[in-house]
Amino acid sequence: MADRRRAWTVAKAHPSTDGPNSSASTSEDVSVRSEVAKPSQTAVSSNPGFTHNARVAWALVPALVHAAGSGATHTLWTITIGAMITYMLDALRFREGSLAVIWATLVLVNMGLLFSPHVWDPHRSVIHNLLIYGTTGQLFFLTGLWATLQYKWLHVQHTPFVMVCERVLFALSPVVSAVLQCWGIATATGAANAPFHLMCLLSVYYYLFAIPLTPSCRPRDKATTVGGKASAMYVQGPEEAATQAALFLFSPVLMYVTLHRPTLFEHMHHLWSLLLLASLPALFICFCSKKNALWWTNMSEEAVQATVWGVAACALVAAVAGLEGRVVFFAFQRFILVPQPWSWILVSVALYGVALLIAGHLLGSLRGEIGQPVAMTVMVTSAMATALAAGAPMWLMPAPFFAAVGLASFYSTRELRDYLFFVAGATISFAWFLTQHFWFLEIQLGSLSLRELCRYLLLELGLALAVPGLLGVGAPVVISTVVLATHGALLGVMEEQLYGGAHDEDDGLYPAYLIVATSLIGEVLVYQLHCRKLLHPIGTWILRCLYGAKLMILLVPGTYVLPSAFVVALATTAVFVIPTKEEAGPGATRLSSGAGLALVAGAFAALLAARYTLFDLIVLVTDHRPSESLVLGTVFVVTAFVAMALAERHYPNMPDPKRGVLMLMCVGLLLLLLRPPLPRALDAMWDTAHVPEDERDDVEVYGARPTAKAAWPAWTLLVTCLLGVLATTSASPAQSPAMQALYAVLSGAGAGVYISYEYFDGHRLLRIVVLSVTISTSLMVVFLQRPSASSPSWMPFVFAFLVAILPAALLAHHVDTTPSKGRLPQEEEAIVEEMRNTLIAFFTCVYALLAFSIKLKVSSLLLGGSTRSHKRGGVRRMHTPAHGGARPGHLKALGASLWAKQMSEFGLAWLPAVGNIAVILCFALSLVLNVGITGGADVSIFAIAPLLLLLNQDMYIFKGMGDKQRYFPLTAAVAVYLTLSSISYLLDQVAMGASMHSNQLMLLVKNTAAVAFTLPMHFFFNKFLWNGTRTSDLTLLCFAPLNLPPLLLADTSSIRWLAGVAIIESLAQYFMSRHVRLTGLKYI
């Protein structure tokens, strides 16, 4: 017992002084912390941070877009406001605050999805809805981990925590993202092919996350080994790698069996589908084994190699069989003119011959005296079998024969003559195929006839066959690049015509998966050729943009999509092609500001030119016509992301580009959310197939609604936000006070105009009040962040005006809405009550904004003042004697005097008290709103009480409250509110008086006793938070169980909440006391 008491006193004698308002902090504390922090700051600046952002973005960003789209408008509002607050806090270097806002935003968004019809669909079962909601919650949790890993100071100060976050992120991101994206694709295209979509997604994420990667930061201790590999040097653990491989192998198969269980044994194509779903993941894992993807098997390299080749051989046989039955005979049956069973035999010979050649090439066994004849024989056999299956006449047989012989010879000799034989034979064979099946048809596909398309196909084949020959004979890189670019452009145009011209038919000419396949194959080939320096860098960029733009055909079928998507891809990715100063090498200069502006302007112009494609995409996502402001806002948001990439790559340490990014993002998000009307002159930008939604058209047709509001004030709010950003993020610290005041007045006036016309239309007196309040609030906020020499002298009077105008506003509302005679009708009384609540909510937001701004300012001033006092040489730290953790009165007075001295240096000794008044007013008005809107719901106190965390230590109201007592007002407010609510309920029962029956009297006694049972734990816990007085474990054990009967037997929610909070507080006090004891034992 003595050891425990000693541990407790030692721990309390060395309190944490990390908070900015801690009264125990002295200049020597700051000196010690600053000396310790110097190497940490150096480590933070040299730490690269999280190095796997691209991989995680590939997984989480598409799933986040789908999840955000599943929410309602409030989801977008929450994300927008959270992103803006996070960006501003990060710009002001409040790292912990920005991180907390990120997590709070994600929690609110996840809670908002509870009201989304896309997540909670009544047509689905409750379990299904819960699974979807839980998976979405996991996605937001992973997003929070990803955001947490962006803070470099966490990598330095909390390395084990960062390693755990990184491991969890790599373990769960592939699974959660694949499930959500597969759900989204199945919702749009149907569930029949969902297992194949899941297999493709899992293959991408297996390649990104299963291949072993080094962590962003790791401790210096020795790494353990698994199978001869250093497992601790990898982000993934062996368990996660094995689980991901198992999910990749079995999930698509199990999903297919579950979906097609009723007809699984009725059709043969189910067998072929299962063969594909089972074999392709195994082949892909064998391919990834070259990159050490099977390190977790704890097998020797020889055993792994033998297992890989055995599994690959079996999987290749199964994959070819599945490809033959599920793709060849399912989609191309009409082109196989040989009757069964010869058709199956010939196609099998052809496909297995090609598979054998691919395997021989990978093994390197097609060269030499034995390999070359075998390869030629197999190639000739496969070519002849393909020609026979297609029904080629005998006079055509020399063409595939010479094509196969020429290709086999070219593989060994690399002579142009052999390759020309192959090109000639393949071209003649393909020309016969087109003539036999398509050339004679009179069909119009888009703007091309089928005959023109056949000519393009022949040209496409010639270009496709020319590229390998040019690369094989060592032609100049520029020629190969031009030919490959021409081939890619022609392929995209043909696919757009084929898919867009027949996509509405049940049996189209060109399936969608071929577009995906050609795009992915093109991307992989371009990447491989670029790595081998066989393509020009500019050509590589153009080709990758072209193959990526081809995928847009699937989303928006038409004849105009590919050019606009290609131009947008070029304009938005040009930032990544231009080398940075570091990449260009020594002597290079930074990208000029004019060139940077040209890149951003080019991206904006390209997006405007692609407005029809954006229009169709928004219709696809939202299922209704967008307004012009919605399309324009999308353009601004995408342009902001381009500018963000430009600022990060080329101007990393310059504030003006980041400021421009914030301006573009604010304009775009505000256009998306407010959707103000644009001038009628812009209607000429649209054609008859793309007519934006406009409320003014409805007014012209149906007439104006009686409750319609003016739309133009939305522009004032947009201008207000932009001016606010300019005022608070000015690049020049020495900006004149007059210019700051101008920004503040204009932004405040804009906000006031919007609020007054949107919520108080027709009430002139209230408009004047609102306008004056917004202007005064804007002045306070702006000059709090960037004070001038005279602002500390006049800001208290501005705040006094904001406090005094509250009763005046309520009086003005009463005068403006009360009739001179009689009473208002019931409908108008409800409108008046709603306006009163709106006015109170407006002042609540004003006081909350002021309290938050003052809290930030006080914290930054105290931290900066402590640093300066350390530089001048301050008072030495004085240790408190060890008696229960409470400091003597003379030390409290000393801490308060030092704190007051620091605030007086800036002329802002009044600021903490003003902030506390704002917090109290905000809290009181929130309680009034709770009564007016919800009738005084008990659960609302848990959302209102955190406002008290904004309280500061001051010299007038909360003189004795330091940083260690910051949670006391919160818990005390919850306990007092719930207790008063319970007492109010009991008084209502007592007021019944003589009308009470004996049963009701028993209920009164029971509830009164329930309230009494809950109060001791609240008293002990709040006493512990105020002065650190520890309650013994025996006392906690005696009083904590008393809260169980009220929790289970009370008749009102307030008593049950009071008991539940008391139980939580008892557990919290026990664990906090235990933590302090353990900390003290470490000192001993």
Short mmCIF file of C-alpha atoms in Angstrom, two decimals, residues 223-536:
data_model
loop_
_atom_site.label_atom_id
_atom_site.label_comp_id
_atom_site.label_asym_id
_atom_site.label_seq_id
_atom_site.Cartn_x
_atom_site.Cartn_y
_atom_site.Cartn_z
CA ALA A 223 14.07 -8.52 -37.45
CA THR A 224 12.74 -12.01 -37.10
CA THR A 225 12.99 -14.37 -40.03
CA VAL A 226 10.33 -16.40 -41.79
CA GLY A 227 11.58 -18.83 -44.37
CA GLY A 228 14.95 -17.12 -44.48
CA LYS A 229 13.31 -13.71 -45.06
CA ALA A 230 13.30 -10.82 -42.59
CA SER A 231 9.58 -10.64 -41.82
CA ALA A 232 9.83 -7.63 -39.52
CA MET A 233 11.28 -5.67 -42.43
CA TYR A 234 7.93 -5.92 -44.25
CA VAL A 235 4.73 -4.00 -43.66
CA GLN A 236 2.65 -7.15 -43.97
CA GLY A 237 2.81 -10.00 -41.55
CA PRO A 238 2.75 -13.65 -42.57
CA GLU A 239 -0.81 -14.03 -41.31
CA GLU A 240 -2.12 -11.13 -43.40
CA ALA A 241 -0.28 -12.30 -46.52
CA ALA A 242 -1.66 -15.84 -46.18
CA THR A 243 -5.19 -14.55 -45.54
CA GLN A 244 -5.07 -12.25 -48.55
CA ALA A 245 -3.89 -15.08 -50.79
CA ALA A 246 -6.68 -17.33 -49.50
CA LEU A 247 -9.31 -14.66 -50.09
CA PHE A 248 -7.98 -14.07 -53.59
CA LEU A 249 -8.14 -17.77 -54.39
CA PHE A 250 -11.50 -18.72 -52.89
CA SER A 251 -13.69 -15.60 -52.63
CA PRO A 252 -14.65 -15.35 -56.34
CA VAL A 253 -15.47 -19.07 -56.49
CA LEU A 254 -17.60 -18.97 -53.34
CA MET A 255 -19.36 -15.85 -54.55
CA TYR A 256 -20.18 -17.46 -57.90
CA VAL A 257 -21.50 -20.63 -56.22
CA THR A 258 -23.67 -18.55 -53.90
CA LEU A 259 -25.13 -16.44 -56.71
CA HIS A 260 -25.83 -19.32 -59.13
CA ARG A 261 -26.65 -22.04 -56.64
CA PRO A 262 -30.19 -22.79 -58.01
CA THR A 263 -28.93 -23.40 -61.58
CA LEU A 264 -25.37 -24.48 -60.85
CA PHE A 265 -25.78 -28.01 -62.27
CA GLU A 266 -28.09 -27.13 -65.15
CA HIS A 267 -25.68 -25.37 -67.54
CA MET A 268 -22.14 -26.24 -68.58
CA HIS A 269 -21.02 -22.62 -68.71
CA HIS A 270 -21.10 -22.60 -64.89
CA LEU A 271 -18.34 -25.21 -64.94
CA TRP A 272 -16.23 -23.14 -67.33
CA SER A 273 -16.81 -20.03 -65.19
CA LEU A 274 -15.70 -21.85 -62.05
CA LEU A 275 -12.59 -23.12 -63.84
CA LEU A 276 -11.68 -19.54 -64.79
CA LEU A 277 -12.40 -18.18 -61.33
CA ALA A 278 -10.33 -20.91 -59.68
CA SER A 279 -7.38 -21.00 -62.09
CA LEU A 280 -6.72 -17.35 -62.97
CA PRO A 281 -6.02 -16.25 -59.35
CA ALA A 282 -3.66 -19.22 -58.94
CA LEU A 283 -1.81 -18.25 -62.13
CA PHE A 284 -1.57 -14.65 -60.95
CA ILE A 285 -0.14 -15.69 -57.59
CA CYS A 286 2.42 -17.85 -59.40
CA PHE A 287 3.34 -14.83 -61.51
CA CYS A 288 3.72 -12.65 -58.39
CA SER A 289 5.96 -15.28 -56.81
CA LYS A 290 8.79 -13.79 -58.91
CA LYS A 291 8.47 -10.73 -56.68
CA ASN A 292 8.69 -12.81 -53.49
CA ALA A 293 4.92 -12.84 -52.93
CA LEU A 294 5.10 -16.29 -51.29
CA TRP A 295 7.61 -15.30 -48.61
CA TRP A 296 5.11 -16.24 -45.90
CA THR A 297 5.03 -19.98 -46.81
CA ASN A 298 8.12 -20.74 -44.67
CA MET A 299 9.49 -22.95 -47.47
CA SER A 300 12.88 -23.02 -49.11
CA GLU A 301 13.36 -21.37 -52.48
CA GLU A 302 13.63 -24.73 -54.24
CA ALA A 303 10.38 -25.96 -52.69
CA VAL A 304 8.60 -22.72 -53.56
CA GLN A 305 9.85 -22.93 -57.14
CA ALA A 306 8.69 -26.52 -57.55
CA THR A 307 5.28 -25.75 -56.04
CA VAL A 308 4.84 -22.70 -58.26
CA TRP A 309 5.55 -24.57 -61.48
CA GLY A 310 3.29 -27.46 -60.50
CA VAL A 311 0.39 -25.21 -59.57
CA ALA A 312 0.96 -23.04 -62.65
CA ALA A 313 0.82 -26.06 -64.98
CA CYS A 314 -2.47 -27.32 -63.52
CA ALA A 315 -3.95 -23.83 -63.41
CA LEU A 316 -2.93 -23.18 -67.03
CA VAL A 317 -4.74 -26.31 -68.21
CA ALA A 318 -7.86 -25.34 -66.27
CA ALA A 319 -7.71 -21.71 -67.43
CA VAL A 320 -7.50 -22.68 -71.09
CA ALA A 321 -10.45 -25.05 -70.68
CA GLY A 322 -12.46 -22.32 -68.96
CA LEU A 323 -11.49 -19.78 -71.61
CA GLU A 324 -12.57 -22.15 -74.35
CA GLY A 325 -15.97 -22.86 -72.85
CA ARG A 326 -16.80 -19.49 -71.22
CA VAL A 327 -15.39 -17.08 -73.79
CA VAL A 328 -14.70 -18.71 -77.17
CA PHE A 329 -17.79 -20.89 -77.51
CA PHE A 330 -19.96 -18.51 -75.49
CA ALA A 331 -19.21 -15.26 -77.32
CA PHE A 332 -17.75 -16.36 -80.68
CA GLN A 333 -19.83 -19.44 -81.46
CA ARG A 334 -21.21 -17.81 -84.62
CA PHE A 335 -17.73 -17.57 -86.16
CA ILE A 336 -16.89 -21.28 -85.64
CA LEU A 337 -18.22 -23.01 -88.75
CA VAL A 338 -17.05 -26.57 -88.07
CA PRO A 339 -19.65 -28.89 -86.50
CA GLN A 340 -19.16 -30.54 -83.13
CA PRO A 341 -17.18 -32.38 -81.87
CA TRP A 342 -14.57 -31.24 -84.42
CA SER A 343 -15.05 -27.64 -83.38
CA TRP A 344 -14.09 -28.44 -79.78
CA ILE A 345 -11.10 -30.48 -80.89
CA LEU A 346 -9.77 -27.83 -83.25
CA VAL A 347 -10.28 -24.96 -80.82
CA SER A 348 -8.67 -26.99 -78.03
CA VAL A 349 -5.64 -27.73 -80.19
CA ALA A 350 -5.31 -24.06 -81.09
CA LEU A 351 -5.69 -22.74 -77.54
CA TYR A 352 -3.48 -25.31 -75.85
CA GLY A 353 -0.86 -24.77 -78.52
CA VAL A 354 -0.81 -21.06 -77.79
CA ALA A 355 -0.64 -21.80 -74.04
CA LEU A 356 2.26 -24.19 -74.63
CA LEU A 357 4.12 -21.53 -76.61
CA ILE A 358 3.59 -18.94 -73.88
CA ALA A 359 4.85 -21.34 -71.22
CA GLY A 360 7.86 -22.24 -73.35
CA HIS A 361 8.68 -18.57 -73.86
CA LEU A 362 8.51 -17.89 -70.12
CA LEU A 363 10.73 -20.91 -69.46
CA GLY A 364 13.15 -19.88 -72.22
CA SER A 365 12.97 -23.27 -73.95
CA LEU A 366 11.87 -22.17 -77.46
CA ARG A 367 15.40 -21.54 -78.69
CA GLY A 368 18.10 -24.02 -79.59
CA GLU A 369 18.25 -27.03 -81.84
CA ILE A 370 15.30 -28.76 -80.21
CA GLY A 371 13.17 -25.81 -79.10
CA GLN A 372 12.99 -24.04 -82.48
CA PRO A 373 11.56 -26.98 -84.49
CA VAL A 374 9.13 -27.81 -81.70
CA ALA A 375 7.99 -24.19 -81.52
CA MET A 376 7.50 -24.02 -85.29
CA THR A 377 5.54 -27.28 -85.27
CA VAL A 378 3.26 -26.18 -82.45
CA MET A 379 2.74 -22.74 -84.00
CA VAL A 380 1.89 -24.18 -87.43
CA THR A 381 -0.49 -26.70 -85.85
CA SER A 382 -2.28 -24.00 -83.84
CA ALA A 383 -2.59 -21.71 -86.87
CA MET A 384 -3.97 -24.45 -89.11
CA ALA A 385 -6.42 -25.58 -86.41
CA THR A 386 -7.66 -21.99 -86.03
CA ALA A 387 -8.14 -21.65 -89.80
CA LEU A 388 -10.03 -24.94 -90.03
CA ALA A 389 -12.29 -24.05 -87.08
CA ALA A 390 -13.13 -20.75 -88.77
CA GLY A 391 -14.13 -22.58 -91.94
CA ALA A 392 -11.31 -21.28 -94.16
CA PRO A 393 -11.28 -22.70 -97.69
CA MET A 394 -8.39 -24.80 -98.97
CA TRP A 395 -6.99 -22.04 -101.19
CA LEU A 396 -6.50 -19.89 -98.05
CA MET A 397 -4.54 -22.50 -96.09
CA PRO A 398 -1.09 -21.36 -97.29
CA ALA A 399 -1.70 -17.94 -95.69
CA PRO A 400 -1.88 -19.11 -92.02
CA PHE A 401 0.83 -21.67 -92.75
CA PHE A 402 3.34 -19.08 -93.99
CA ALA A 403 2.30 -16.70 -91.22
CA ALA A 404 3.10 -19.29 -88.56
CA VAL A 405 6.38 -20.30 -90.22
CA GLY A 406 7.44 -16.67 -90.61
CA LEU A 407 6.67 -15.81 -86.97
CA ALA A 408 8.51 -18.90 -85.69
CA SER A 409 11.53 -18.05 -87.84
CA PHE A 410 11.50 -14.40 -86.77
CA TYR A 411 11.50 -15.48 -83.13
CA SER A 412 14.91 -17.06 -83.66
CA THR A 413 16.51 -14.99 -86.46
CA ARG A 414 15.08 -11.49 -85.88
CA GLU A 415 15.19 -10.90 -89.65
CA LEU A 416 12.74 -8.53 -91.31
CA ARG A 417 12.14 -10.93 -94.20
CA ASP A 418 10.69 -13.60 -91.91
CA TYR A 419 8.48 -11.07 -90.19
CA LEU A 420 7.10 -9.84 -93.53
CA PHE A 421 5.95 -13.39 -94.27
CA PHE A 422 4.07 -13.38 -90.99
CA VAL A 423 2.47 -9.97 -91.66
CA ALA A 424 1.38 -10.94 -95.17
CA GLY A 425 -0.15 -14.26 -94.12
CA ALA A 426 -1.95 -12.79 -91.11
CA THR A 427 -3.32 -9.86 -93.15
CA ILE A 428 -4.68 -12.14 -95.91
CA SER A 429 -6.32 -14.43 -93.34
CA PHE A 430 -7.92 -11.55 -91.48
CA ALA A 431 -9.12 -9.95 -94.73
CA TRP A 432 -10.89 -13.20 -95.65
CA PHE A 433 -12.49 -13.34 -92.20
CA LEU A 434 -13.86 -9.80 -92.54
CA THR A 435 -15.12 -10.46 -96.05
CA GLN A 436 -16.82 -13.67 -95.00
CA HIS A 437 -18.69 -12.24 -92.00
CA PHE A 438 -18.99 -8.43 -92.14
CA TRP A 439 -17.99 -6.73 -95.40
CA PHE A 440 -21.25 -7.41 -97.21
CA LEU A 441 -23.51 -6.02 -94.42
CA GLU A 442 -25.17 -2.61 -94.84
CA ILE A 443 -25.04 -1.43 -91.25
CA GLN A 444 -24.39 2.03 -89.88
CA LEU A 445 -22.52 2.18 -86.55
CA GLY A 446 -22.49 5.72 -85.29
CA SER A 447 -20.97 7.88 -88.00
CA LEU A 448 -19.23 4.95 -89.76
CA SER A 449 -20.58 2.24 -91.99
CA LEU A 450 -19.56 -1.33 -91.37
CA ARG A 451 -17.51 -1.42 -94.58
CA GLU A 452 -15.51 1.62 -93.50
CA LEU A 453 -15.00 -0.02 -90.17
CA CYS A 454 -13.64 -3.15 -91.85
CA ARG A 455 -11.12 -1.05 -93.74
CA TYR A 456 -10.04 0.54 -90.48
CA LEU A 457 -9.71 -2.91 -88.94
CA LEU A 458 -7.34 -3.97 -91.71
CA LEU A 459 -5.30 -0.82 -91.19
CA GLU A 460 -5.34 -1.44 -87.45
CA LEU A 461 -4.08 -4.97 -87.96
CA GLY A 462 -1.25 -3.73 -90.14
CA LEU A 463 -0.18 -1.17 -87.54
CA ALA A 464 -0.46 -3.71 -84.72
CA LEU A 465 1.69 -6.21 -86.61
CA ALA A 466 4.21 -3.53 -87.60
CA VAL A 467 5.03 -2.54 -84.00
CA PRO A 468 6.68 -5.84 -82.90
CA GLY A 469 8.66 -5.95 -86.12
CA LEU A 470 9.94 -2.41 -85.70
CA LEU A 471 10.92 -3.11 -82.12
CA GLY A 472 12.51 -6.44 -83.05
CA VAL A 473 14.73 -5.06 -85.83
CA GLY A 474 15.83 -2.06 -83.73
CA ALA A 475 14.02 0.75 -85.58
CA PRO A 476 14.33 4.31 -84.19
CA VAL A 477 12.30 4.93 -81.05
CA VAL A 478 10.39 7.83 -82.57
CA ILE A 479 9.06 5.70 -85.43
CA SER A 480 7.89 2.96 -83.08
CA THR A 481 6.24 5.52 -80.85
CA VAL A 482 4.36 7.18 -83.73
CA VAL A 483 3.15 3.84 -85.11
CA LEU A 484 2.01 2.67 -81.68
CA ALA A 485 0.23 5.98 -81.00
CA THR A 486 -1.57 5.78 -84.36
CA HIS A 487 -2.57 2.22 -83.58
CA GLY A 488 -3.91 3.20 -80.16
CA ALA A 489 -5.90 6.16 -81.53
CA LEU A 490 -7.43 4.08 -84.31
CA LEU A 491 -8.27 1.29 -81.85
CA GLY A 492 -10.02 3.76 -79.55
CA VAL A 493 -12.07 5.25 -82.39
CA MET A 494 -13.17 1.82 -83.59
CA GLU A 495 -14.09 0.64 -80.11
CA GLU A 496 -16.10 3.79 -79.56
CA GLN A 497 -18.01 3.23 -82.79
CA LEU A 498 -18.59 -0.47 -82.15
CA TYR A 499 -19.60 -0.17 -78.50
CA GLY A 500 -21.38 3.17 -78.70
CA GLY A 501 -23.36 2.21 -81.80
CA ALA A 502 -24.78 -1.00 -80.35
CA HIS A 503 -24.56 -0.69 -76.57
CA ASP A 504 -28.33 -0.57 -76.15
CA GLU A 505 -28.85 -3.92 -77.83
CA ASP A 506 -28.97 -7.11 -75.83
CA ASP A 507 -26.36 -8.78 -77.99
CA GLY A 508 -23.92 -6.07 -79.03
CA LEU A 509 -21.12 -6.44 -81.56
CA TYR A 510 -18.39 -5.48 -79.12
CA PRO A 511 -18.53 -6.62 -75.46
CA ALA A 512 -17.44 -4.29 -72.71
CA TYR A 513 -14.79 -6.60 -71.32
CA LEU A 514 -12.80 -6.30 -74.56
CA ILE A 515 -12.49 -2.56 -74.01
CA VAL A 516 -11.21 -3.20 -70.50
CA ALA A 517 -8.85 -5.90 -71.72
CA THR A 518 -7.36 -3.83 -74.55
CA SER A 519 -6.92 -0.85 -72.22
CA LEU A 520 -5.18 -2.87 -69.52
CA ILE A 521 -2.99 -4.73 -72.02
CA GLY A 522 -2.08 -1.44 -73.67
CA GLU A 523 -1.15 0.13 -70.33
CA VAL A 524 1.01 -2.84 -69.37
CA LEU A 525 2.77 -2.97 -72.75
CA VAL A 526 3.46 0.76 -72.76
CA TYR A 527 4.85 0.56 -69.24
CA GLN A 528 7.12 -2.36 -70.13
CA LEU A 529 8.35 -0.70 -73.32
CA HIS A 530 9.00 2.52 -71.41
CA CYS A 531 11.02 0.66 -68.77
CA ARG A 532 13.13 -0.87 -71.54
CA LYS A 533 13.54 2.57 -73.18
CA LEU A 534 11.86 1.44 -76.40
CA LEU A 535 9.39 4.36 -76.38
CA HIS A 536 9.83 8.11 -76.26
#
